[in-house]
Short mmCIF file of C-alpha atoms and ligand atoms in Angstrom, two decimals:
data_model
loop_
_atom_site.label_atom_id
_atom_site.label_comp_id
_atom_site.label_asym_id
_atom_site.label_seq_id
_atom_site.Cartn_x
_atom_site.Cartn_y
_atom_site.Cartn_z
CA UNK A 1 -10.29 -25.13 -17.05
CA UNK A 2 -7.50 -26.75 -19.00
CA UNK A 3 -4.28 -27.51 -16.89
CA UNK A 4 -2.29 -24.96 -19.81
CA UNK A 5 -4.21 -21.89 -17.83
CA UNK A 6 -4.27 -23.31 -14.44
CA UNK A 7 -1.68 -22.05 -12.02
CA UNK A 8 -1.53 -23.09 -8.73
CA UNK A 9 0.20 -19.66 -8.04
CA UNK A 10 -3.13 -18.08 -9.56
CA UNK A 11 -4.72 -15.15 -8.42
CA UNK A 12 -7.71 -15.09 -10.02
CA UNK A 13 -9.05 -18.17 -12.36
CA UNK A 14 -11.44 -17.79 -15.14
CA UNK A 15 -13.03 -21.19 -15.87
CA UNK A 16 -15.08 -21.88 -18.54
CA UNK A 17 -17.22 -18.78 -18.19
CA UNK A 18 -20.07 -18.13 -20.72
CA UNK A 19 -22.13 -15.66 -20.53
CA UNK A 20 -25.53 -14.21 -22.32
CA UNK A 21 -27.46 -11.22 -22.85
CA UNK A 22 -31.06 -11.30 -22.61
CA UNK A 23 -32.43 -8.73 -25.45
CA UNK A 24 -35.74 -8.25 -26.56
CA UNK A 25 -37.05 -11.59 -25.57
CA UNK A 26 -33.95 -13.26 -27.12
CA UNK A 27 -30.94 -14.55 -25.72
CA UNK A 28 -27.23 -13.58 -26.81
CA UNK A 29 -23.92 -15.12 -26.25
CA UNK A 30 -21.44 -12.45 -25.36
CA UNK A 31 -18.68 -14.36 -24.19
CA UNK A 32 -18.38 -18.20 -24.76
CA UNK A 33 -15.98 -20.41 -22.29
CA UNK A 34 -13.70 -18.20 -21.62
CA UNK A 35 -10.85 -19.40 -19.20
CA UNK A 36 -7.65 -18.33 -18.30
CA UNK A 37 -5.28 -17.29 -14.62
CA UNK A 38 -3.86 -14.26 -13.49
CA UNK A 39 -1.32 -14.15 -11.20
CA UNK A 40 -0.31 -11.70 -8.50
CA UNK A 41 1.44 -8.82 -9.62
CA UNK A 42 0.60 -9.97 -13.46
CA UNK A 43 -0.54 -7.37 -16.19
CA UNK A 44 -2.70 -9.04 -19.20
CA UNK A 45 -4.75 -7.08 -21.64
CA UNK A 46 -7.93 -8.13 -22.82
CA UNK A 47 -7.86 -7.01 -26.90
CA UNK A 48 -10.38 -7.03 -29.60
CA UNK A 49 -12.95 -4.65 -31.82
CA UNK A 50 -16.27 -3.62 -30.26
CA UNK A 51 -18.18 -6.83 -29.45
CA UNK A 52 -15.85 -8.80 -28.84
CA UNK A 53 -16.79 -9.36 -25.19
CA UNK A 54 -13.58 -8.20 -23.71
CA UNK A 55 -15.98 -5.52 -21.49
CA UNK A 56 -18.52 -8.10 -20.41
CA UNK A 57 -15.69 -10.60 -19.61
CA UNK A 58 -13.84 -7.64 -17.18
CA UNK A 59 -17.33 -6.93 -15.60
CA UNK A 60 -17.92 -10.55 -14.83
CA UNK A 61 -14.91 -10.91 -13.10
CA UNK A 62 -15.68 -8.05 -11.19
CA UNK A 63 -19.07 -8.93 -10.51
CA UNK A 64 -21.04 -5.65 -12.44
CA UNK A 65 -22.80 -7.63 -15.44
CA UNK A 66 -25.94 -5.68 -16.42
CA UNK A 67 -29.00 -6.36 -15.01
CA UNK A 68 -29.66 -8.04 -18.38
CA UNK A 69 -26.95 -10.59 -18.36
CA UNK A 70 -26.87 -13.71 -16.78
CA UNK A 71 -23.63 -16.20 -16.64
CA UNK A 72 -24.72 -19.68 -18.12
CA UNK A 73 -21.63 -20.83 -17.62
CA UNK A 74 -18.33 -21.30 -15.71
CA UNK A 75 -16.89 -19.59 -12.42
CA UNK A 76 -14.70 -16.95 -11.20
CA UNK A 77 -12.26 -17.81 -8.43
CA UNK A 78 -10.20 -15.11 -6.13
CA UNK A 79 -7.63 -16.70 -4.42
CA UNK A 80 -9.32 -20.22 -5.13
CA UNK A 81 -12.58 -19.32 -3.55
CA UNK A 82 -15.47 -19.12 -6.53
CA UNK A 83 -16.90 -15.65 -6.44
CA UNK A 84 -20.45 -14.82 -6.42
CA UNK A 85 -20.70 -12.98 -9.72
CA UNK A 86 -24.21 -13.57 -10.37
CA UNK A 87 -25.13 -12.25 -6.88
CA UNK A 88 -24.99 -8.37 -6.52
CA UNK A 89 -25.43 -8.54 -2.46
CA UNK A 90 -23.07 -11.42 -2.34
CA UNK A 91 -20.55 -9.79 -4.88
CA UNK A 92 -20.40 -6.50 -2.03
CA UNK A 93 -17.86 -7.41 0.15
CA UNK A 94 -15.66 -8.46 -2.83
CA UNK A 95 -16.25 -5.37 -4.81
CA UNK A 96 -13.29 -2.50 -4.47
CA UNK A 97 -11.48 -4.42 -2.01
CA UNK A 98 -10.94 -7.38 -4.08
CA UNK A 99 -11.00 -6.35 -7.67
CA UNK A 100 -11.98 -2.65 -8.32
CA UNK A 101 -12.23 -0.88 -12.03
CA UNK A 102 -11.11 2.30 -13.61
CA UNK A 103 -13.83 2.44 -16.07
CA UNK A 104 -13.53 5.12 -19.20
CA UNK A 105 -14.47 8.74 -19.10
CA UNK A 106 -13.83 9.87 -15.75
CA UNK A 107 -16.48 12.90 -15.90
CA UNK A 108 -19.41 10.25 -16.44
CA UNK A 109 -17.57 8.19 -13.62
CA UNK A 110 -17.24 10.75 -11.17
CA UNK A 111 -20.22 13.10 -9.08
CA UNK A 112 -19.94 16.59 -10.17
CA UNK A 113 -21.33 18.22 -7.66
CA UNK A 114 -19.03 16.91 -4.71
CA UNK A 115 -15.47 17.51 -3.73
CA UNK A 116 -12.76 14.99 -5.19
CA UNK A 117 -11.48 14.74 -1.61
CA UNK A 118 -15.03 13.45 -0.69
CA UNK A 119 -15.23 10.76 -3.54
CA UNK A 120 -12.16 9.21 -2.68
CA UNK A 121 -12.46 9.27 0.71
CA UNK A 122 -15.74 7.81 0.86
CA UNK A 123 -15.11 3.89 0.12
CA UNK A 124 -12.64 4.33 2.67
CA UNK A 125 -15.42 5.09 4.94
CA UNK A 126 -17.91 2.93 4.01
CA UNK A 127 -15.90 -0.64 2.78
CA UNK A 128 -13.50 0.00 5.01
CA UNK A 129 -15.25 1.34 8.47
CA UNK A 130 -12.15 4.46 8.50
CA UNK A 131 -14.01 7.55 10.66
CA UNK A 132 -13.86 10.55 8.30
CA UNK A 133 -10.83 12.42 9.40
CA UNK A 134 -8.64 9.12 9.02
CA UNK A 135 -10.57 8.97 5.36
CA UNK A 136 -9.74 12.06 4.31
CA UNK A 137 -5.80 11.18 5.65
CA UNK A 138 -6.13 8.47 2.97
CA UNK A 139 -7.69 9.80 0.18
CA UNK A 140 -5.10 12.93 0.71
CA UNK A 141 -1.78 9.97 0.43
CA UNK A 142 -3.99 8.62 -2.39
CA UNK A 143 -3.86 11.41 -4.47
CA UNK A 144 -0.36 12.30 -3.64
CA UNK A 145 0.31 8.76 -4.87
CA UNK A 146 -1.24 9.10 -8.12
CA UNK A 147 0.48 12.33 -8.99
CA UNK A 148 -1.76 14.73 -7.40
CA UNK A 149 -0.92 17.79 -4.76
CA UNK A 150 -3.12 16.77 -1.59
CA UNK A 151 -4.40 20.35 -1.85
CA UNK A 152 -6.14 19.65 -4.86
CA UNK A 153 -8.57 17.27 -3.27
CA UNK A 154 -10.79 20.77 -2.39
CA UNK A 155 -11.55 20.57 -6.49
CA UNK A 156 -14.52 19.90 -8.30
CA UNK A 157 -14.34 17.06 -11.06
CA UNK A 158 -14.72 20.23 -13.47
CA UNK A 159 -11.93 22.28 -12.52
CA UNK A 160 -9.90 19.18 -13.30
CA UNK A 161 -8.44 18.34 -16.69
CA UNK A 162 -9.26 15.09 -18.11
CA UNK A 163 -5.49 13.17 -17.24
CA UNK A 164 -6.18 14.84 -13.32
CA UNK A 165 -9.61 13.09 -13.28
CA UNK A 166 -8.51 9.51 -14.68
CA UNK A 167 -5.70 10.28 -11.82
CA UNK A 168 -8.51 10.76 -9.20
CA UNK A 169 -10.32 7.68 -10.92
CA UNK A 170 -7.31 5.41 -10.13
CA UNK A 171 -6.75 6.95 -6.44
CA UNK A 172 -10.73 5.44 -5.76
CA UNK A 173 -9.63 2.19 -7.23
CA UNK A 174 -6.90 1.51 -5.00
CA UNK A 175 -8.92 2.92 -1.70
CA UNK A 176 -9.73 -0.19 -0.39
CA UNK A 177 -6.39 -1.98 -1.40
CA UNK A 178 -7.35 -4.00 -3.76
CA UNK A 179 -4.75 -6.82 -5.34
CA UNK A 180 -6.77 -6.79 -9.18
CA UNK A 181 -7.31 -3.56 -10.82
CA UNK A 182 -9.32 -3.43 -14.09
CA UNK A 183 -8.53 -0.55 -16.57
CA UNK A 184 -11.47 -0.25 -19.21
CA UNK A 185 -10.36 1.54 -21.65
CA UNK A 186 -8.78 3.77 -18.85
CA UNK A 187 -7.26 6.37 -21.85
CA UNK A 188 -9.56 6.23 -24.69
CA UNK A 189 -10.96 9.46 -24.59
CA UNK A 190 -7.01 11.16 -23.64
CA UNK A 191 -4.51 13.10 -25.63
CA UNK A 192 -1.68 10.72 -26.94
CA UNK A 193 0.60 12.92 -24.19
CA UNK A 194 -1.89 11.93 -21.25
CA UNK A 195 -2.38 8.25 -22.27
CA UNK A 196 1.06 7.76 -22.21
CA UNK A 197 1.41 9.48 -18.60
CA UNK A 198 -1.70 7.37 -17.44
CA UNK A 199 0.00 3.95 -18.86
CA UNK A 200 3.27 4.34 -17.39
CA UNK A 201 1.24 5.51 -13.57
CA UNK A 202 -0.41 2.54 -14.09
CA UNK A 203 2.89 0.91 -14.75
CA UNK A 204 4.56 2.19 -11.84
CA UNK A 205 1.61 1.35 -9.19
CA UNK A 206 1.37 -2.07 -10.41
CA UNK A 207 4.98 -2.29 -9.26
CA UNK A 208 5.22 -0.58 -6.35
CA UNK A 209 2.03 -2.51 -5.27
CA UNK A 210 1.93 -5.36 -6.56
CA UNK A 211 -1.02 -4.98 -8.24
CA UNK A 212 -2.58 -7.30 -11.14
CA UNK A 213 -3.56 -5.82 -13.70
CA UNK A 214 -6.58 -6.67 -16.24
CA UNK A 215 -6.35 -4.05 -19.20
CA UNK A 216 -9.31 -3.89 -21.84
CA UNK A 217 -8.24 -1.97 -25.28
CA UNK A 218 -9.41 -2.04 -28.67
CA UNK A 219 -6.05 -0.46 -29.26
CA UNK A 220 -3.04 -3.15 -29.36
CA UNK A 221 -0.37 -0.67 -29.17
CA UNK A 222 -0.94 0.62 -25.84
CA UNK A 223 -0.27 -2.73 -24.51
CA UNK A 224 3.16 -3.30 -25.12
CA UNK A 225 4.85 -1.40 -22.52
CA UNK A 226 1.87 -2.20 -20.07
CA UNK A 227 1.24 -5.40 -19.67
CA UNK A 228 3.26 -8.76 -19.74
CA UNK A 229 0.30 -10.99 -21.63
CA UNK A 230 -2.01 -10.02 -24.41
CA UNK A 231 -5.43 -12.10 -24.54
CA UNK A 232 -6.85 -11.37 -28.10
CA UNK A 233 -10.72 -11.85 -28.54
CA UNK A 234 -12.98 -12.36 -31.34
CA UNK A 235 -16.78 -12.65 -30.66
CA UNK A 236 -16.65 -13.48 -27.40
CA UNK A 237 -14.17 -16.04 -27.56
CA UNK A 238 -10.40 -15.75 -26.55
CA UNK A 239 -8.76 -16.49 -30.08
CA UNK A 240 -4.78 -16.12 -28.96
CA UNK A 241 -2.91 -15.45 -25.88
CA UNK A 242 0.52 -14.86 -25.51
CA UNK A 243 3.34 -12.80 -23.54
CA UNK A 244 4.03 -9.31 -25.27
CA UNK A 245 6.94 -10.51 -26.77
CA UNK A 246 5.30 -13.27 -28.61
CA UNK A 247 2.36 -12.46 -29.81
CA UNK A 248 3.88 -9.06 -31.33
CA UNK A 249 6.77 -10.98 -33.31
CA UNK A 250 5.42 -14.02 -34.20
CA UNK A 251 1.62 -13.60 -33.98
CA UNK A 252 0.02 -17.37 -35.20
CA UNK A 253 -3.96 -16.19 -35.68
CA UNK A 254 -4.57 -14.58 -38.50
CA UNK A 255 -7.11 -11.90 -36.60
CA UNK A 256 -3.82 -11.07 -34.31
CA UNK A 257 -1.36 -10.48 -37.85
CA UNK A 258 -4.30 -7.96 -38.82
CA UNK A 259 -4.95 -5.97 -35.70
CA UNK A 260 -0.86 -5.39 -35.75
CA UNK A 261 -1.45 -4.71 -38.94
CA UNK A 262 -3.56 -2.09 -38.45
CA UNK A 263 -0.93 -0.44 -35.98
CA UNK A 264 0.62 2.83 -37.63
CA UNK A 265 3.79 2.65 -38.05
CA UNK A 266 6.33 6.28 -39.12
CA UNK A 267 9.38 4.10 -39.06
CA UNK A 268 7.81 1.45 -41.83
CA UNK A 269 5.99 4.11 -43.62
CA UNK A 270 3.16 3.14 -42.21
CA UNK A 271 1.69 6.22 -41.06
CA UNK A 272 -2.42 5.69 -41.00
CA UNK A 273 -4.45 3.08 -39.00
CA UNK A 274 -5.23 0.47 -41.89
CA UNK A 275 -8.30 -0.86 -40.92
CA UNK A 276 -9.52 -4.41 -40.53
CA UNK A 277 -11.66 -5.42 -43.73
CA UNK A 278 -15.30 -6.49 -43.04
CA UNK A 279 -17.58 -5.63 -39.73
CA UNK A 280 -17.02 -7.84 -36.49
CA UNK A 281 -19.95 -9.88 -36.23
CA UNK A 282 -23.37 -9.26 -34.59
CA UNK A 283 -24.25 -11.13 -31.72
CA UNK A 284 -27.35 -11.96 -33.49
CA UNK A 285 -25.84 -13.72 -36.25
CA UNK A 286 -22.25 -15.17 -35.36
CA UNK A 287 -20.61 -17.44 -38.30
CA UNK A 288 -21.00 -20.72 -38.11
CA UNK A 289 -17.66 -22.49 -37.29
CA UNK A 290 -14.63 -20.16 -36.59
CA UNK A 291 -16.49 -16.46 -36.33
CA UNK A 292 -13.97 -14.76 -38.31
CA UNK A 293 -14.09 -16.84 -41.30
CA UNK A 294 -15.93 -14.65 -43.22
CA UNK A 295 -13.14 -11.62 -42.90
CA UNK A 296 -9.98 -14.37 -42.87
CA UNK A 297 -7.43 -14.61 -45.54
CA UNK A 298 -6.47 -17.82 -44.67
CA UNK A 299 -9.66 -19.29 -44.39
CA UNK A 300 -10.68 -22.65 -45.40
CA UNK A 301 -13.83 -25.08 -45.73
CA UNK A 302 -13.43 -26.89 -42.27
CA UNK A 303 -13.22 -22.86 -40.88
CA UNK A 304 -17.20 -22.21 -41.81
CA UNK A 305 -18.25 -25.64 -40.13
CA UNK A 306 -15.77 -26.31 -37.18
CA UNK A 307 -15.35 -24.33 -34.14
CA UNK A 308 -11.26 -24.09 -33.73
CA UNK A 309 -10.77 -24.83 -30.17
CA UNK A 310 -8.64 -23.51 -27.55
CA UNK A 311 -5.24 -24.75 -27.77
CA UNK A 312 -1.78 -24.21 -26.10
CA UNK A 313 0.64 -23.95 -28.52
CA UNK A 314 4.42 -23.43 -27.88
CA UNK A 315 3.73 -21.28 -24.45
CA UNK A 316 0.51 -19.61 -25.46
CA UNK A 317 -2.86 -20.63 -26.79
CA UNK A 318 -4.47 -20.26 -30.13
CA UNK A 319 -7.61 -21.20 -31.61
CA UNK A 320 -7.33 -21.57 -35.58
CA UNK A 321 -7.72 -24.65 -37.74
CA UNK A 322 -4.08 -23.31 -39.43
CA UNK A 323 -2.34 -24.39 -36.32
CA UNK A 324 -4.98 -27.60 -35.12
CA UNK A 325 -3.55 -29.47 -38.51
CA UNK A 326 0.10 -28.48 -38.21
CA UNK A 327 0.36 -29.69 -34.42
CA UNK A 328 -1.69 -32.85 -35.98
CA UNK A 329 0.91 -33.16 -38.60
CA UNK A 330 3.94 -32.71 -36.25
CA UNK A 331 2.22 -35.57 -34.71
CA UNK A 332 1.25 -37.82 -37.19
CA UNK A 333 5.24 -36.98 -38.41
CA UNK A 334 6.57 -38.47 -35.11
CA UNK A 335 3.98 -41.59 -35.35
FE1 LIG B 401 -8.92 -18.10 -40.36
FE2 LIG B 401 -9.78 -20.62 -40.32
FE3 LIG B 401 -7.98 -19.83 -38.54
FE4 LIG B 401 -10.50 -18.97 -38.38
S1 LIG B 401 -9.79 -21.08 -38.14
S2 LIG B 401 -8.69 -17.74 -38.17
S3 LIG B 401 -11.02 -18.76 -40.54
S4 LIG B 401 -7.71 -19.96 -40.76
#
């Protein structure tokens, strides 16, 4: 891990961490050294198109890779202890009461055949050794914290609408107390009217807990009034990271100008999503040298042969060859 994303203050480090999907007798890189810190209370989203291993890199962390992936590469540390990711048995005790997710689509998520009351209560129970009645106590203050009257714990995930079940999703995240939660894609399939309620809960727990916060969107736009750093990834790689601030008024990789780009704006005129030209790329058949070369308008010939590494620049990172030679110039200017 470079000493730009180390903090001794860190929560949870990310060092180096590769790791690959085994497919058909072939192996695939989903995410490739990724590294970076999160500290206590801190809300970063994870942003990028489909593939861009934003997903795999949130289940690593919390230790739910696929039976098919294995991590070639790198560690995950919780409080500066190196978690067993790899190790589904191991990864138990961590699980919920460490890190814990609000995954996407709450009716897939949650058992429809037993009272919400029951589902929430029940990692209380089992992670956390509560007897029943003091359970249900909890799960009851858990909904009530999330927006929810108590007495609507006696519902069925059905009788719910779909903002009341992402509520009930993010009351079983926090049941064991966890200091990291992970949103994936915690709105996508919500009204613009819910989404926004759901952000700003989220928003409002992180604060009154102290929670961390690891958001993964395709969408940039629900980010900004979210979260406090924006990771932006490109086939499997982290390509830019930045506070809010930054990266939405002076974004420096040209993948990062696009996907703001692509962010309707009414007050500009802007009005449709203009989307990104060209496909991301399959995992299969990644671009030699920088991945997004072949969709860039800035590329250039060192982009199809050189990887662009990881760099801090100003306060963030970036990886682009547009910002490797003008660092190397402001050097070779002060030489
Ligand atoms: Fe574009 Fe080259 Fe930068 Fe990649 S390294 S984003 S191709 S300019």
């Amino acid at each position: 891990m470079t000493n730009s994303s180390r903090d001794m203050a860190s929560l949870l480090e990310v060092d180096r961490l590769s790791v690959d999907y085994r497919l058909k007798g072939i192996s695939l890189r989903a995410i490739d050294d990724v590294s970076f810190a999160l500290r206590a209370g801190e809300a970063v989203a994870l942003v990028g198109e489909s593939g861009s291993g934003k997903t795999t890199t949130a289940m690593a962390i919390a230790g739910l890779l696929s039976p098919n992936a294995r991590v070639s590469q790198g560690e995950v540390r919780y409080r500066g202890q190196r978690l067993p990711i790899d190790d589904d048995a191991a990864m138990r005790p961590h699980r919920w009461s460490e890190t814990s997710v609000v995954f996407q689509g709450a009716m897939n998520a949650l058992n429809p055949v037993h009272r919400i009351i029951k589902q929430i209560a029940e990692p209380c129970m089992l992670k956390l050794g509560m007897p029943k009645a003091d359970a249900i106590g909890r799960a009851r203050e858990l909904l009530e914290l999330v927006g929810i009257p108590a007495d609507r714990g006696a519902a069925y995930p059905h009788e719910l609408s779909g903002g009341m079940r992402q509520r009930v999703m993010i009351a079983m995240a926090l049941a064991c107390r966890p200091s990291i939660i992970i949103g994936d894609e915690p709105t996508t399939a919500l009204d613009v009217i819910t989404q926004a309620q759901i952000l700003k809960l989220l928003a409002e727990l992180r604060s009154r807990l102290n929670l961390a916060l690891i958001l993964i969107t395709h969408d940039l736009s629900v980010v900004a009034e979210t979260c406090d750093r924006v990771m932006i990834m490109y086939a499997g790689r982290i390509v830019e990271d930045g506070t809010v601030a930054e990266i939405f008024a002076k974004p420096k990789h040209p993948y990062t100008r696009l996907l703001i780009d692509s962010i309707p704006n009414p007050e500009n005129g802007k009005k449709m999503i203009r989307p990104i030209p060209g496909d991301p790329p399959n995992l299969r058949s990644r671009p030699a040298g920088c991945a997004f070369h072949p969709r860039c308008p800035s590329a250039m010939g060192v982009c199809s042969t050189e990887v662009p590494v990881l760099d801090k620049f100003g306060r963030g990172r970036v990886a682009c060859h547009l910002h490797r030679s003008s660092q190397e110039d402001k050097v070779a200017a002060h030489d």
